[in-house]
Coordinates of N, CA and C and ligand atoms in Angstrom, one line a residue:
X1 N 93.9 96.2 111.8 CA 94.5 96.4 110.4 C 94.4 97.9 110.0
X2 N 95.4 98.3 109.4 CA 95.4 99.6 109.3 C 94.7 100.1 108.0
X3 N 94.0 101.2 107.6 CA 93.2 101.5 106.9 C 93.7 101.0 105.3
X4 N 94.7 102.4 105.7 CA 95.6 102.2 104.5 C 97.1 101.5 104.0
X5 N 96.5 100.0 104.5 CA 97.4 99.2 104.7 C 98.0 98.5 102.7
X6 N 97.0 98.6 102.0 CA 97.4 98.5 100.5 C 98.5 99.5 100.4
X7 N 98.4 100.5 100.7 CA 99.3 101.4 100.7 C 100.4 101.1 100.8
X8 N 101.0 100.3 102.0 CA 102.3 99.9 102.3 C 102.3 98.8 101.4
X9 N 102.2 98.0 100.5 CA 102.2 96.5 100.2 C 103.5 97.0 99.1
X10 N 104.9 96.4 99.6 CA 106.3 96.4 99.3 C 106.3 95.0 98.3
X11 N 106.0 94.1 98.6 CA 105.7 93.0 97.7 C 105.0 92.7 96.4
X12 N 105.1 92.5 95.4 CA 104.7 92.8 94.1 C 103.1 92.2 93.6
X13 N 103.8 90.7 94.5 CA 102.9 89.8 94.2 C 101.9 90.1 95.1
X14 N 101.9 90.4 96.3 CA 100.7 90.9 97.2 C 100.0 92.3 96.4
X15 N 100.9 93.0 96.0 CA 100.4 94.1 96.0 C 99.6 94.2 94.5
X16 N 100.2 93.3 93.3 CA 99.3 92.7 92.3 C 97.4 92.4 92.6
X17 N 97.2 91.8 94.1 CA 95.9 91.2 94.2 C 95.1 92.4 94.5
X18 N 93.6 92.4 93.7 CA 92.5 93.3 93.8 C 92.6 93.2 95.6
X19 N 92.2 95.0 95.7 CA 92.6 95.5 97.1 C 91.7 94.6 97.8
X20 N 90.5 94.7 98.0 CA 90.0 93.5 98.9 C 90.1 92.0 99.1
X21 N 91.1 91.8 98.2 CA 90.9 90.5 98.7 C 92.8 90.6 99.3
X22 N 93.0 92.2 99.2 CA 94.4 91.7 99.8 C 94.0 91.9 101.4
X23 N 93.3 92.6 101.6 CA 92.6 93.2 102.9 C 91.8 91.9 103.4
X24 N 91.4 90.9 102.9 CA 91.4 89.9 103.4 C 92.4 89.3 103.9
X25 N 93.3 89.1 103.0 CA 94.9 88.4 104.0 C 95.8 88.8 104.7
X26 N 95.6 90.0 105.1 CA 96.3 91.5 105.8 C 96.4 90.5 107.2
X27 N 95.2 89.8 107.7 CA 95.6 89.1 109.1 C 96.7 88.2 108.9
X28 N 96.5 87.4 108.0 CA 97.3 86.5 107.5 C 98.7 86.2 107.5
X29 N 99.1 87.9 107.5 CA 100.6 88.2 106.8 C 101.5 88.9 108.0
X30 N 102.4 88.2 108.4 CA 103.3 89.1 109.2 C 104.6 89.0 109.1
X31 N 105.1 90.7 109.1 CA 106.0 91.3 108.8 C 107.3 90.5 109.7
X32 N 108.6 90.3 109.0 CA 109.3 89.3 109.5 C 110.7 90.1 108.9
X33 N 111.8 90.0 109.6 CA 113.4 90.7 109.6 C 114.0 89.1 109.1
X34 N 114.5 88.9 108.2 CA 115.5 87.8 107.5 C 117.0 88.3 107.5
X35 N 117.8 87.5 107.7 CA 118.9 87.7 107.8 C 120.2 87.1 106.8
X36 N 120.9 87.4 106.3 CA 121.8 87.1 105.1 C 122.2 85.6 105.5
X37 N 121.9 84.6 104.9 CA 122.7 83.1 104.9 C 121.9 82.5 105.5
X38 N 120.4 82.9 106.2 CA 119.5 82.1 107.1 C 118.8 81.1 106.6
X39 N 119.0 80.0 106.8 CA 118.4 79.0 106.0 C 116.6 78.7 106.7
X40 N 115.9 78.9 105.0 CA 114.2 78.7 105.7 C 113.8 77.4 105.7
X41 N 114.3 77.0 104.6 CA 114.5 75.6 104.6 C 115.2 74.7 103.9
X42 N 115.8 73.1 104.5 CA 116.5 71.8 103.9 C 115.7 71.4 102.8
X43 N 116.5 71.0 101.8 CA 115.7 69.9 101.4 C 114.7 68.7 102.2
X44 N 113.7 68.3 102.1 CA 113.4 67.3 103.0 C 112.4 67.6 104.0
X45 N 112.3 69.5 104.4 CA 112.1 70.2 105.4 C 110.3 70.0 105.4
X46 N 109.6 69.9 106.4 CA 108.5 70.1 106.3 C 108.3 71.9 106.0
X47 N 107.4 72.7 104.9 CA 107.0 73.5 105.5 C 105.8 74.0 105.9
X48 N 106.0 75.0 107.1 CA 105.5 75.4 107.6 C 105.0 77.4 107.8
X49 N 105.7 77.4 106.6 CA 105.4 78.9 106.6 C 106.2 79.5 104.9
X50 N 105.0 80.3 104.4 CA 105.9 80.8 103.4 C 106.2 82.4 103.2
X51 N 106.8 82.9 102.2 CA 107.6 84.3 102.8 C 107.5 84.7 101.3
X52 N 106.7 86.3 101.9 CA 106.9 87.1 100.5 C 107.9 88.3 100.3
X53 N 108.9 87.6 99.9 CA 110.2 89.2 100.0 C 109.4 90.4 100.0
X54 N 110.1 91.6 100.7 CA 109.6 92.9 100.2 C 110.8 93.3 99.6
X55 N 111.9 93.6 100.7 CA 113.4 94.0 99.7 C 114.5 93.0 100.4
X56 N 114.1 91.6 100.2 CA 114.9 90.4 101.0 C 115.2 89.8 99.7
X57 N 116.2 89.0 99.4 CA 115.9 87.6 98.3 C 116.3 86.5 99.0
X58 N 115.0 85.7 98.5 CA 115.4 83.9 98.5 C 115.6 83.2 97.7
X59 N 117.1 82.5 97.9 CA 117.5 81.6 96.9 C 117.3 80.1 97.0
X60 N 116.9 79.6 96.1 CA 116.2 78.1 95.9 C 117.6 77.7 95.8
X61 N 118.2 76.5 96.1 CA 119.4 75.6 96.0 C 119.1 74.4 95.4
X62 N 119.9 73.7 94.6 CA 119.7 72.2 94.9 C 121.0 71.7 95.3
X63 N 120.8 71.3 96.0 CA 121.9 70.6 97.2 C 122.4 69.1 96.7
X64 N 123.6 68.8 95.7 CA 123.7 67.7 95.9 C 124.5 66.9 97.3
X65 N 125.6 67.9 98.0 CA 126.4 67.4 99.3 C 126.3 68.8 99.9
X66 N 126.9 68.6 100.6 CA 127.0 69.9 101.8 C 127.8 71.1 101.3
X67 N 128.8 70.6 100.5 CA 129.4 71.4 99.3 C 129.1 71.5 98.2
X68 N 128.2 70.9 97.7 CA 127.9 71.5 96.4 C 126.6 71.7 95.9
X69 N 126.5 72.8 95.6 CA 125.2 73.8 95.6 C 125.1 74.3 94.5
X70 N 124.2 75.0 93.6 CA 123.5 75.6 92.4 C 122.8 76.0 92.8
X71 N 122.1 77.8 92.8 CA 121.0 78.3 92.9 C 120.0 77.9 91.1
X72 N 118.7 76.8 91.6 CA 118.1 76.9 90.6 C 117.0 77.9 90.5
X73 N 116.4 79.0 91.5 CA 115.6 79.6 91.4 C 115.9 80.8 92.1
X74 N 115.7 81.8 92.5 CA 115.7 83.4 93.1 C 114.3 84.2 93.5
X75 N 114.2 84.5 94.7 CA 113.0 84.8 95.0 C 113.1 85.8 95.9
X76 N 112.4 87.0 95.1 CA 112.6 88.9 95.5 C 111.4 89.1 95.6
X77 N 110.8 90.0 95.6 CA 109.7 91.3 95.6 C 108.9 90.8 94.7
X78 N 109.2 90.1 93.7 CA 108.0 89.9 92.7 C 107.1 88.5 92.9
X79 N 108.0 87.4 94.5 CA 107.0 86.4 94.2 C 107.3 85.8 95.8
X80 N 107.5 85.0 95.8 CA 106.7 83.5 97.5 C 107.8 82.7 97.4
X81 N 108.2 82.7 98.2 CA 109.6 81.5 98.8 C 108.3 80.3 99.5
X82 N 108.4 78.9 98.9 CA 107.5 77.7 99.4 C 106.4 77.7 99.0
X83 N 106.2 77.7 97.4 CA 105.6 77.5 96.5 C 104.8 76.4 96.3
X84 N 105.6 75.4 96.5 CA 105.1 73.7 96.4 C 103.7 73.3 97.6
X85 N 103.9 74.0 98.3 CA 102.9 74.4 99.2 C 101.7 74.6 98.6
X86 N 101.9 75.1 97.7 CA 100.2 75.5 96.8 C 99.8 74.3 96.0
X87 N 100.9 73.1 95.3 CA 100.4 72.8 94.8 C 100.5 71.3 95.7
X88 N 100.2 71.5 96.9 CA 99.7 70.6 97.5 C 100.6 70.0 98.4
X89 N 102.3 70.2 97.7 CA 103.4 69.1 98.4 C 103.7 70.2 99.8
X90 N 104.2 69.4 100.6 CA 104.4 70.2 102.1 C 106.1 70.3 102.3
X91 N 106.7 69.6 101.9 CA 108.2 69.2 101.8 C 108.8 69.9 101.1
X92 N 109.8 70.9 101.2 CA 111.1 71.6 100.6 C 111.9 70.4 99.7
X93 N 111.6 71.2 98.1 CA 113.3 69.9 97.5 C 113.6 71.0 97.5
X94 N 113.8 72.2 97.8 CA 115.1 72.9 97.5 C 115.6 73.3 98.7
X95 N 116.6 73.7 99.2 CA 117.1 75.0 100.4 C 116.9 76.0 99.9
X96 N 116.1 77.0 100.9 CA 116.2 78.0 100.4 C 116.8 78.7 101.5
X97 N 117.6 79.9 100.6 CA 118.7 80.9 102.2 C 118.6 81.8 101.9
X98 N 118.5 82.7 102.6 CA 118.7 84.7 102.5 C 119.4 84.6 101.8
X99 N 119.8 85.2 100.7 CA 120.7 85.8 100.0 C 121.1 87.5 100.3
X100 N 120.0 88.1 100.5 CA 119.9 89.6 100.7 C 119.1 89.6 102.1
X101 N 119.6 90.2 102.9 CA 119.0 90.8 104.0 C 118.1 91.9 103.8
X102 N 116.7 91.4 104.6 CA 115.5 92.6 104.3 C 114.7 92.2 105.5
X103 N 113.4 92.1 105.1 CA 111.9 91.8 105.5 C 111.3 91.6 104.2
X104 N 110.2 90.1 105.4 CA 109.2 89.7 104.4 C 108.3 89.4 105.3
X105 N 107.5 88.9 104.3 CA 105.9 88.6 104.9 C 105.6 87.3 104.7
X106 N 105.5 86.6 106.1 CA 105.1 85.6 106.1 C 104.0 85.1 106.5
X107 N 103.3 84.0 106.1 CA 102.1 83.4 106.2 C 102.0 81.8 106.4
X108 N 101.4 81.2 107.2 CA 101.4 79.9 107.6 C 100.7 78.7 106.2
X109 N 101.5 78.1 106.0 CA 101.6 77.3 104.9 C 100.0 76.3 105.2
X110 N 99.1 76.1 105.6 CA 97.5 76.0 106.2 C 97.5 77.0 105.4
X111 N 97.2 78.0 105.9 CA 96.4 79.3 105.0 C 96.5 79.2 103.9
X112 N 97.8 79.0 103.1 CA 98.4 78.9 101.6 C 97.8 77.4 100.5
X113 N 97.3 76.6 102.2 CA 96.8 75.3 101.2 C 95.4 75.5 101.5
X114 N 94.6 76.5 101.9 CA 93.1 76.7 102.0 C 93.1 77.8 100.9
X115 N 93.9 78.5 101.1 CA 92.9 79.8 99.0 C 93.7 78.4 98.0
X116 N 94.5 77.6 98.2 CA 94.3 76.9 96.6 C 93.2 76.2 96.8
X117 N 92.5 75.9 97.5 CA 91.0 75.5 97.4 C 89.7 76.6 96.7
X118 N 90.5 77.7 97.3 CA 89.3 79.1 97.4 C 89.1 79.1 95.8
X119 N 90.0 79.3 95.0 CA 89.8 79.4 93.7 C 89.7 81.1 93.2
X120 N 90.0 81.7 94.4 CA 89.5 83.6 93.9 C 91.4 84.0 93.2
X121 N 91.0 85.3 93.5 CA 92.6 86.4 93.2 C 93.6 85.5 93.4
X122 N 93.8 85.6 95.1 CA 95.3 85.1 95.4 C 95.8 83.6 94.6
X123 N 94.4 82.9 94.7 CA 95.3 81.8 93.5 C 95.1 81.6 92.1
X124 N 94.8 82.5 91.9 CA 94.9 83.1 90.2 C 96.5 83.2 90.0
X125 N 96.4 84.1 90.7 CA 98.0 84.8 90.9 C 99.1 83.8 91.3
X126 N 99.3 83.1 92.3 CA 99.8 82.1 92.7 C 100.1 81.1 91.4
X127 N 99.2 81.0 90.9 CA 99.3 79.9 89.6 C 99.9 80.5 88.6
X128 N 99.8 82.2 88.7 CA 100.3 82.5 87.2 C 101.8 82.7 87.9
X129 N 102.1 82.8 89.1 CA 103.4 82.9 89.6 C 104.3 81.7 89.6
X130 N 103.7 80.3 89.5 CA 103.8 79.2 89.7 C 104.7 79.3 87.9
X131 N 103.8 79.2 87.7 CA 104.5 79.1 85.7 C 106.0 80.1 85.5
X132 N 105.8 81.4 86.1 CA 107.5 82.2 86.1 C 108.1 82.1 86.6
X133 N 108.2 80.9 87.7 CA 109.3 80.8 88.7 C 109.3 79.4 88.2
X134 N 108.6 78.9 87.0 CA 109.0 77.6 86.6 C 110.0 77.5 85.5
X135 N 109.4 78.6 84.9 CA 109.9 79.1 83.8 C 111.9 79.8 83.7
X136 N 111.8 80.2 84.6 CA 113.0 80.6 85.7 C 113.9 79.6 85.9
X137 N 113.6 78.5 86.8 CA 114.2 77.0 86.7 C 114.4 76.8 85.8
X138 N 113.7 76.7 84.8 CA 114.2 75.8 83.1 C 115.2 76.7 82.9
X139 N 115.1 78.1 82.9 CA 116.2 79.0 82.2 C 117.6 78.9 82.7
X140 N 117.3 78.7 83.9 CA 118.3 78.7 84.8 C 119.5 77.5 84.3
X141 N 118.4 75.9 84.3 CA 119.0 75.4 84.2 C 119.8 75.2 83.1
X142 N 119.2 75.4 82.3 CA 120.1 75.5 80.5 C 121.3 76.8 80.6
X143 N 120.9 77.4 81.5 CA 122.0 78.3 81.8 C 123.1 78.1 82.4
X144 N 123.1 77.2 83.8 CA 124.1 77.1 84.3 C 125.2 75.9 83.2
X145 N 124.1 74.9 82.5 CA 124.9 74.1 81.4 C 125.8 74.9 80.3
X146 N 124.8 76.1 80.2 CA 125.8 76.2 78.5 C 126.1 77.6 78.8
X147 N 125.9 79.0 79.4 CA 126.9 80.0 79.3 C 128.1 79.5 80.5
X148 N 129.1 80.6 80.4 CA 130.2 80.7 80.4 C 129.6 81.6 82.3
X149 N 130.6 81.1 82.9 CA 130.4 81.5 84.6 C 130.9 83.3 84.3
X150 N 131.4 83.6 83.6 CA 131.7 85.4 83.5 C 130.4 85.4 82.9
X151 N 129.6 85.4 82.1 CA 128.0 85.6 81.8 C 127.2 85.5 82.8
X152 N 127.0 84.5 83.5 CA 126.1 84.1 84.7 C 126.5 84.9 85.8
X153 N 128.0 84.5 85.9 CA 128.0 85.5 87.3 C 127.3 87.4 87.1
X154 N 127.8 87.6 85.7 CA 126.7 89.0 85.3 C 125.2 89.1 85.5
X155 N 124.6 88.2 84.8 CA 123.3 87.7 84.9 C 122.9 87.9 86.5
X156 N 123.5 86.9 87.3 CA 123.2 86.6 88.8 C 123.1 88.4 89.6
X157 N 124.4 88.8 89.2 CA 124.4 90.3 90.1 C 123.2 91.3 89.4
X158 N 122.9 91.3 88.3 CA 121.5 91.8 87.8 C 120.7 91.7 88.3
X159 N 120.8 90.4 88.7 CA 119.1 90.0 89.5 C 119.4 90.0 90.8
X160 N 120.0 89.8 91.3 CA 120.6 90.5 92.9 C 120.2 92.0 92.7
X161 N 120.7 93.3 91.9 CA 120.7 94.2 92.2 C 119.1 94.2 92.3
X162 N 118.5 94.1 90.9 CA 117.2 94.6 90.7 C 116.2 94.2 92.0
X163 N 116.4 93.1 92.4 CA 115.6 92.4 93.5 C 115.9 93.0 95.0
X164 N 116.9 93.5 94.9 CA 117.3 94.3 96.5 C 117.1 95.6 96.2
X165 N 117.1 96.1 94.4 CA 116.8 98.0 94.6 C 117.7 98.8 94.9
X166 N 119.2 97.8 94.4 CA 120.2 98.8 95.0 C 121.9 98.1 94.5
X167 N 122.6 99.2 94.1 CA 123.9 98.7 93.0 C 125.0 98.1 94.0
X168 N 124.5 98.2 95.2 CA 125.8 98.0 96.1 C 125.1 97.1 97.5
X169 N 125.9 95.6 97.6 CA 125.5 94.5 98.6 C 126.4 94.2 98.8
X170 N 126.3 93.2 100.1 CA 127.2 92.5 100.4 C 127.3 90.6 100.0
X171 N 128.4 90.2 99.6 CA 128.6 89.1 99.0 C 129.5 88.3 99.3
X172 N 129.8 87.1 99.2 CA 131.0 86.6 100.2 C 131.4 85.7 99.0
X173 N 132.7 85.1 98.8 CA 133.0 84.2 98.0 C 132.4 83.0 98.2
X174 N 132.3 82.8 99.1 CA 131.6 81.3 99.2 C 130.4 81.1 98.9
X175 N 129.8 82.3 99.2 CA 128.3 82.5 98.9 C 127.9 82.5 97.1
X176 N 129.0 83.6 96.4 CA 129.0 83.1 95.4 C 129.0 81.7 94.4
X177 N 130.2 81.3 95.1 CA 130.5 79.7 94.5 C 129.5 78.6 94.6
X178 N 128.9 78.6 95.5 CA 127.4 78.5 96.4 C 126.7 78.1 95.0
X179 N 125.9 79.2 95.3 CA 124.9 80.2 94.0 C 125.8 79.5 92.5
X180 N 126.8 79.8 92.3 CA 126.7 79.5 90.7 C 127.5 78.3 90.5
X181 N 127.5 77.3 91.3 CA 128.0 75.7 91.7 C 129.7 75.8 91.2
X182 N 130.7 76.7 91.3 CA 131.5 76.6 90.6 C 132.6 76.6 91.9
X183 N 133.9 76.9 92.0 CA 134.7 76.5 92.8 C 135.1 78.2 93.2
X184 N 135.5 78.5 94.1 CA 136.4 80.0 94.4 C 137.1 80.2 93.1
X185 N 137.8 79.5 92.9 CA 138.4 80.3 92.2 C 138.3 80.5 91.1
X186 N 137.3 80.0 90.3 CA 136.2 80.0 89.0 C 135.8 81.3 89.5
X187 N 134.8 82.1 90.6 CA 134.7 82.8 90.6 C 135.2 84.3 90.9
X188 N 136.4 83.7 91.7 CA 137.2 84.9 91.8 C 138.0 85.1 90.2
X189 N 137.8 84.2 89.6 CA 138.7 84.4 88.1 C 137.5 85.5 87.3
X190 N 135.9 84.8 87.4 CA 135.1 85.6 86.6 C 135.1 87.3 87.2
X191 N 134.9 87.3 88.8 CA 134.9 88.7 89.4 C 135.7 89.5 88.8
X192 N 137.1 89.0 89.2 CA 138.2 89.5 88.4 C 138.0 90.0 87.4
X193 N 137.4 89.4 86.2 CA 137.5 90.2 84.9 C 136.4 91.2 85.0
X194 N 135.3 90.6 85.3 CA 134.5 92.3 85.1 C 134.8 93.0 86.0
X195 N 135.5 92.9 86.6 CA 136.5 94.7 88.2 C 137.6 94.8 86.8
X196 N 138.1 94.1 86.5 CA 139.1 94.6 85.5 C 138.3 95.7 84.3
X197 N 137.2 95.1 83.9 CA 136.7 95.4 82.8 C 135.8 97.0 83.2
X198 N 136.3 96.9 84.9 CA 135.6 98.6 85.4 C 133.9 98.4 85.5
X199 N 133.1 96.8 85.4 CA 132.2 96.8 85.7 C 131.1 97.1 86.9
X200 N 132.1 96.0 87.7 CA 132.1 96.5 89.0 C 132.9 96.7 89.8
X201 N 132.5 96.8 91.3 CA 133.9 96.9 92.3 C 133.8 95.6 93.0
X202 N 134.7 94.9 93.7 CA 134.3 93.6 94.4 C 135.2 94.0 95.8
X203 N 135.3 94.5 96.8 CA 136.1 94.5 97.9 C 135.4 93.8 99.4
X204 N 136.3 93.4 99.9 CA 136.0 93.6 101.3 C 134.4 92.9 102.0
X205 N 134.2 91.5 100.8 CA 132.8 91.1 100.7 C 131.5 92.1 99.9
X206 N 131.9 93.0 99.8 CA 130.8 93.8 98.9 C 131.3 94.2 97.8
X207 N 130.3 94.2 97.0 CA 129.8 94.5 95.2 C 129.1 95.8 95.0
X208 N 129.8 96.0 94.3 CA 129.2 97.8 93.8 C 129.3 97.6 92.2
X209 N 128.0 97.6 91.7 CA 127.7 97.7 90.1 C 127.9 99.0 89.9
X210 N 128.9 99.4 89.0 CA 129.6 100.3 88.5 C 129.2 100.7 87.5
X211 N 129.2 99.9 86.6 CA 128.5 100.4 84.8 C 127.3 99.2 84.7
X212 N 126.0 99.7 85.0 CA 125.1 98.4 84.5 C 124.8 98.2 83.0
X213 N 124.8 99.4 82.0 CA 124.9 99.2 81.2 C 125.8 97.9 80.0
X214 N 127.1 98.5 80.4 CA 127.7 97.3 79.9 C 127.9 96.0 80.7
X215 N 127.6 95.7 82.1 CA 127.3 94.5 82.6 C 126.1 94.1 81.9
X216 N 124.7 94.8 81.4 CA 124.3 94.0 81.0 C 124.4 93.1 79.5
X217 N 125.2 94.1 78.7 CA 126.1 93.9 77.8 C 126.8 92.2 78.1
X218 N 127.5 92.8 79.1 CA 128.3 91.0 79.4 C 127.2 90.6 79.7
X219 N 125.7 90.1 80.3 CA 125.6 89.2 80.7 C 124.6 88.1 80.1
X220 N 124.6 87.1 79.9 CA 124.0 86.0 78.9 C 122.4 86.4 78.6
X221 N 121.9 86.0 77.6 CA 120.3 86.5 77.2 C 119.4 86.5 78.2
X222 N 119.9 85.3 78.7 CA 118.9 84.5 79.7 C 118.4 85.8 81.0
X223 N 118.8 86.9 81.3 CA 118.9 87.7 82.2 C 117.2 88.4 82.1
X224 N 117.4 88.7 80.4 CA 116.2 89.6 79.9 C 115.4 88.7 79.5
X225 N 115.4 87.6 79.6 CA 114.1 86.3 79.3 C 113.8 86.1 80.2
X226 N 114.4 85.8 81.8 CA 114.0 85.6 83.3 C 113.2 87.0 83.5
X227 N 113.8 88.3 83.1 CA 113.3 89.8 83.8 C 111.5 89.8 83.0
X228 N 111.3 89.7 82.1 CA 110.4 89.9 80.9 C 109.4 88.8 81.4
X229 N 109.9 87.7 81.7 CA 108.9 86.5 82.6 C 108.1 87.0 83.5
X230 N 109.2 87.4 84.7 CA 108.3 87.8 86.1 C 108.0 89.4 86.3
X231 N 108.3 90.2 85.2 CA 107.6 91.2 85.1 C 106.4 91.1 84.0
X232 N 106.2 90.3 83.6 CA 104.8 89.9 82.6 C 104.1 89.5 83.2
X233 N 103.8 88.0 84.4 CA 103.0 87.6 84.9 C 102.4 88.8 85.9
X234 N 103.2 89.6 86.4 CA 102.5 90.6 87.3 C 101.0 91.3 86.5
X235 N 101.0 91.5 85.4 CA 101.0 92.0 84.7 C 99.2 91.9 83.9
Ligands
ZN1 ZN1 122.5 82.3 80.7

């Protein structure tokens, strides 16, 4: 283990825990390359390992057919893709898939169900991360019900940007429609207006946030009640 291995900790939620007891789980954790669309896991899935973004995101799905999808949850730098794991269940209800290509840190889902016993740091934290990625779901879901898909789809690339660190990704339509359960061309109708409106750029599979300002302008409340969530629990 390297001295000054706190030093490197890219992950929020790792890097949130008192240094020794992160230097305790430093064995624990290994550095892993994810790749855009890689599914970690089905619904149904036993798991077996969970993943802490560093500049990767994992998107929670609920899957009702093979086509039809809603991202209910989003998971960046500030928290743990296979959560349920902590509180005991071992089985994925969501899919969860790269959305952003990066590295994360993974750790074997054993380890994750032995500190919810320990009772120290990491499952302090864990628990208080548990509440803002619950918190997150509810928001989500009242969101996908009642704003308007040109709000959300603003919302959504917000937290794509912030979570990857960067105004410009790659994005596919499908992956979109995916993500905000709606049809192509629901989405290509909402993209459309904010590239009209000079927000963003949308070409050639990638997104370039152009004016974040007034995208955040367009995008529904819910954006800065999700952001204000998982930047408080760190906290
Ligand atoms: Zn909303």
């Amino acid at each position: 283990m390297p001295s000054n291995a706190s030093h490197a900790v890219v992950n929020r939620l790792l890097a949130a825990l008192p240094r020794d007891e992160y230097k305790r789980l430093v064995p624990e954790l290994t550095p892993i390359a994810i790749t855009f669309g890689e599914v970690l896991y089905e619904p149904g899935d036993r798991i077996k390992h969970v993943y802490f973004p560093n500049d990767s995101i994992i998107s929670l799905l609920s899957a009702m057919s093979e086509r039809s999808t809603l991202e209910v949850g989003m998971v960046g730098s500030e928290g743990m893709a296979g959560l349920s794991v902590f509180a005991g269940v071992n089985v994925s209800l969501t899919r969860a898939i790269v959305q952003g290509a990066g590295t994360a840190m993974r750790m074997s889902a054993a380890v994750v169900r032995q500190e919810a016993n320990r009772l120290g740091p990491f499952h302090k934290l864990l628990h208080r991360y548990s509440h803002s990625l619950q918190s997150q779901v509810s928001q989500s879901s009242a969101c996908n019900r009642f704003h308007s898909v040109n709000d959300r789809l603003a919302r959504w690339l917000l937290m794509t940007s912030d979570r990857l660190g960067t105004d410009e990704f790659r994005l596919t339509q499908e992956f979109m429609s995916n993500m905000l359960g709606v049809r192509r061309e629901g989405v290509n109708q909402a993209a459309g207006t904010l590239q009209s409106a000079k927000l963003i750029r949308y070409s050639r599979g990638m997104i370039t946030i152009l004016n974040r300002g007034r995208l955040r302008v367009n995008a529904c409340e819910c954006y800065s009640i999700i952001k204000a969530e998982s930047d408080q629990y760190l906290n």
